[in-house]
PDB file of C-alpha atoms in Angstrom:
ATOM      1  CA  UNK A   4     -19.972  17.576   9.427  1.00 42.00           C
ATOM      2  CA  UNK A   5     -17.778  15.010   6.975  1.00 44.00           C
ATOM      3  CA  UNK A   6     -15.131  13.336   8.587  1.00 47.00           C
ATOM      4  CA  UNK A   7     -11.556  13.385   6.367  1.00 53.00           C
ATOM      5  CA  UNK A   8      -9.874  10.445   6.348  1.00 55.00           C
ATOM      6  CA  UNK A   9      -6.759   9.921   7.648  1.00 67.00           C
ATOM      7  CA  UNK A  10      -4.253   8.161   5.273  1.00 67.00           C
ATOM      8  CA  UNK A  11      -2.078   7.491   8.196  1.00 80.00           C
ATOM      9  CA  UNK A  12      -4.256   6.214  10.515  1.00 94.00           C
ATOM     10  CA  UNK A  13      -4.649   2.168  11.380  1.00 95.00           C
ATOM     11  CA  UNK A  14      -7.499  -0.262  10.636  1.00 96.00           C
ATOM     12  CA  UNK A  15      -8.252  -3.587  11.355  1.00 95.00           C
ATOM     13  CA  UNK A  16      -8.794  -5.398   7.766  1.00 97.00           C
ATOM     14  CA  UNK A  17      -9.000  -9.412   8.816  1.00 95.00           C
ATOM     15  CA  UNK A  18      -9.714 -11.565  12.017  1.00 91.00           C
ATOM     16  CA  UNK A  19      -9.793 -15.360  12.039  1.00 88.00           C
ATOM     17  CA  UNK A  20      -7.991 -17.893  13.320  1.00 83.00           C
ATOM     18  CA  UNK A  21      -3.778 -18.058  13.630  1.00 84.00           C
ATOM     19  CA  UNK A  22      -3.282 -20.197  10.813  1.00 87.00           C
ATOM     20  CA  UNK A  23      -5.717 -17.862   8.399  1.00 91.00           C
ATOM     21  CA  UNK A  24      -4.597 -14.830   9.582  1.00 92.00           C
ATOM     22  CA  UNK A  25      -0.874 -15.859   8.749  1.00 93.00           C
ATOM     23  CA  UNK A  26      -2.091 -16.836   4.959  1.00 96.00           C
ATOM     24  CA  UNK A  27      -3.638 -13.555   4.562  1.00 97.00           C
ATOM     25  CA  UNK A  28      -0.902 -11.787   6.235  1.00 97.00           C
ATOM     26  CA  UNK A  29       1.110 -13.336   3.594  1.00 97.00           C
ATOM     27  CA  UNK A  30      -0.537 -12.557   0.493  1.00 98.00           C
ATOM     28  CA  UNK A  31      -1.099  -8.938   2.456  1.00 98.00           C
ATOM     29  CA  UNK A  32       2.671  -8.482   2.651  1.00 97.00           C
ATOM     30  CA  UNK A  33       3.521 -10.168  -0.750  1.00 98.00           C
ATOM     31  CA  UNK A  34       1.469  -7.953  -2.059  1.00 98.00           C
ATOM     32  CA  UNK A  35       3.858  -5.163  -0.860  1.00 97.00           C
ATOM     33  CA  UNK A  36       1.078  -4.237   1.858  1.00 98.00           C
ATOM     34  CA  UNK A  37       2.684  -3.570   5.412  1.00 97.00           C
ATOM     35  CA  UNK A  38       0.722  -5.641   8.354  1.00 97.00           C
ATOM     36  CA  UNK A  39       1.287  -6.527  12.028  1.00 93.00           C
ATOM     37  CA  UNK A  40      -0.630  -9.396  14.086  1.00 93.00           C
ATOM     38  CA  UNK A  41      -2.165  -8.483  16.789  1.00 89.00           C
ATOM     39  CA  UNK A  42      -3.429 -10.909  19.533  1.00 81.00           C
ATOM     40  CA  UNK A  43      -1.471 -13.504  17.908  1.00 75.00           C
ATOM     41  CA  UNK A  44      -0.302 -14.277  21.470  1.00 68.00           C
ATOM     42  CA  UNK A  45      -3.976 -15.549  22.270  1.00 61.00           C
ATOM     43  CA  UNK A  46      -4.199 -18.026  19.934  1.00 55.00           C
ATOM     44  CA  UNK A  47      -0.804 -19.690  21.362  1.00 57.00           C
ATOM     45  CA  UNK A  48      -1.840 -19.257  24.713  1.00 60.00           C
ATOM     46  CA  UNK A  49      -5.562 -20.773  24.374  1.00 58.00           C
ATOM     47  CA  UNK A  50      -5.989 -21.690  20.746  1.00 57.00           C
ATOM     48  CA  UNK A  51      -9.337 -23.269  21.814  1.00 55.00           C
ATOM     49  CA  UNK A  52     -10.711 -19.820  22.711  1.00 55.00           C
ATOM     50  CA  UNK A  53      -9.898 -18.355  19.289  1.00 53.00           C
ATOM     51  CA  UNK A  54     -12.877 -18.857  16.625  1.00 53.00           C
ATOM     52  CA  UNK A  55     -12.353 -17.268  13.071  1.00 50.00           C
ATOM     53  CA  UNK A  56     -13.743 -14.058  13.673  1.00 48.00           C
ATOM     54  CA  UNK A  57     -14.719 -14.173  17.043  1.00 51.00           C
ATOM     55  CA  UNK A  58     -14.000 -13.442  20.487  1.00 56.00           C
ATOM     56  CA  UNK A  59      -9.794 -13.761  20.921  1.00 64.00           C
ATOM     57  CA  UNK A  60      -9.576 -14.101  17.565  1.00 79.00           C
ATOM     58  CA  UNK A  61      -5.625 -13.064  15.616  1.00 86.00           C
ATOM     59  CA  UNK A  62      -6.138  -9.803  13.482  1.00 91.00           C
ATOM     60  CA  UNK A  63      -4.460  -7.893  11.163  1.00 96.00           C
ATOM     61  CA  UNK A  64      -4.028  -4.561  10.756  1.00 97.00           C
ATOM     62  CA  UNK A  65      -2.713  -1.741   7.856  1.00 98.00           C
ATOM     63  CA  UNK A  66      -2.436   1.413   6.671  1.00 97.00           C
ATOM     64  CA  UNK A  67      -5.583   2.397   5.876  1.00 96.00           C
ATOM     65  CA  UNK A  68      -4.180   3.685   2.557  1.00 96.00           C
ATOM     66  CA  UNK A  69      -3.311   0.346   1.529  1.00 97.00           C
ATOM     67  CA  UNK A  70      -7.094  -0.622   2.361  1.00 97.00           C
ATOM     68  CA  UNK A  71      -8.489  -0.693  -1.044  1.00 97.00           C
ATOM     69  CA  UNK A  72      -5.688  -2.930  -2.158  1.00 98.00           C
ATOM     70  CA  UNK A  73      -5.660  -5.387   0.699  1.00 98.00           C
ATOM     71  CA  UNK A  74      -9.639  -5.644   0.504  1.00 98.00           C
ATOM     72  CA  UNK A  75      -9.288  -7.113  -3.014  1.00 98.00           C
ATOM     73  CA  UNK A  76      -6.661  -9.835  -1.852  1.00 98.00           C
ATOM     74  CA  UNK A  77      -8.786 -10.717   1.195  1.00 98.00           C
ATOM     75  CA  UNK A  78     -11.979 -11.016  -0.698  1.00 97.00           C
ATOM     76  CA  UNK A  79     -10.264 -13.178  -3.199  1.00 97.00           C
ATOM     77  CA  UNK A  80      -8.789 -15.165  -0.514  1.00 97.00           C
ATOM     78  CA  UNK A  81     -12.204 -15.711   1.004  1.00 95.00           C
ATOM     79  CA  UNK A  82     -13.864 -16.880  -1.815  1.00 96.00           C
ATOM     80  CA  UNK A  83     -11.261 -19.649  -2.782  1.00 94.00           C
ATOM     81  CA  UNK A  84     -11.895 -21.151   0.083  1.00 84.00           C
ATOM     82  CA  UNK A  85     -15.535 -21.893  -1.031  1.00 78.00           C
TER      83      UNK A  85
END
């Protein structure tokens, strides 16, 4: 049994800190990509509890038909900050 992907359904594509997830919401939306925050509350209400990634950390989520698209920006985004 195959699955079919739904082109309206939403994914989470990034999860890091407020101040990342803000950049790459950014360059998500400049890039004509539509995003919402969610848990962004969490990291103003204990911003010692969010860790880039981790538990209570700010994520963003898309359309997963813009998924392709916004992996290629957050990849990039990643690796200039090597």
């Amino acid at each position: 049994m195959t699955k079919e992907r739904n082109d309206d359904e939403l994914i989470e594509v990034y999860s890091s800190s407020p101040l990342e997830a803000q950049m790459v919401n950014s360059l998500l939306q400049d890039a004509e990509i539509d995003t919402f925050i969610k848990d962004e509350l969490m990291g103003s209400i204990a911003p010692w509890y969010v860790a880039g990634g981790g538990a209570g950390a700010v994520k963003i989520v898309i359309n997963s038909r813009d998924y392709e698209k916004a992996r290629a920006i957050i990849d990039q985004f990643e690796a200039s900050k090597e």
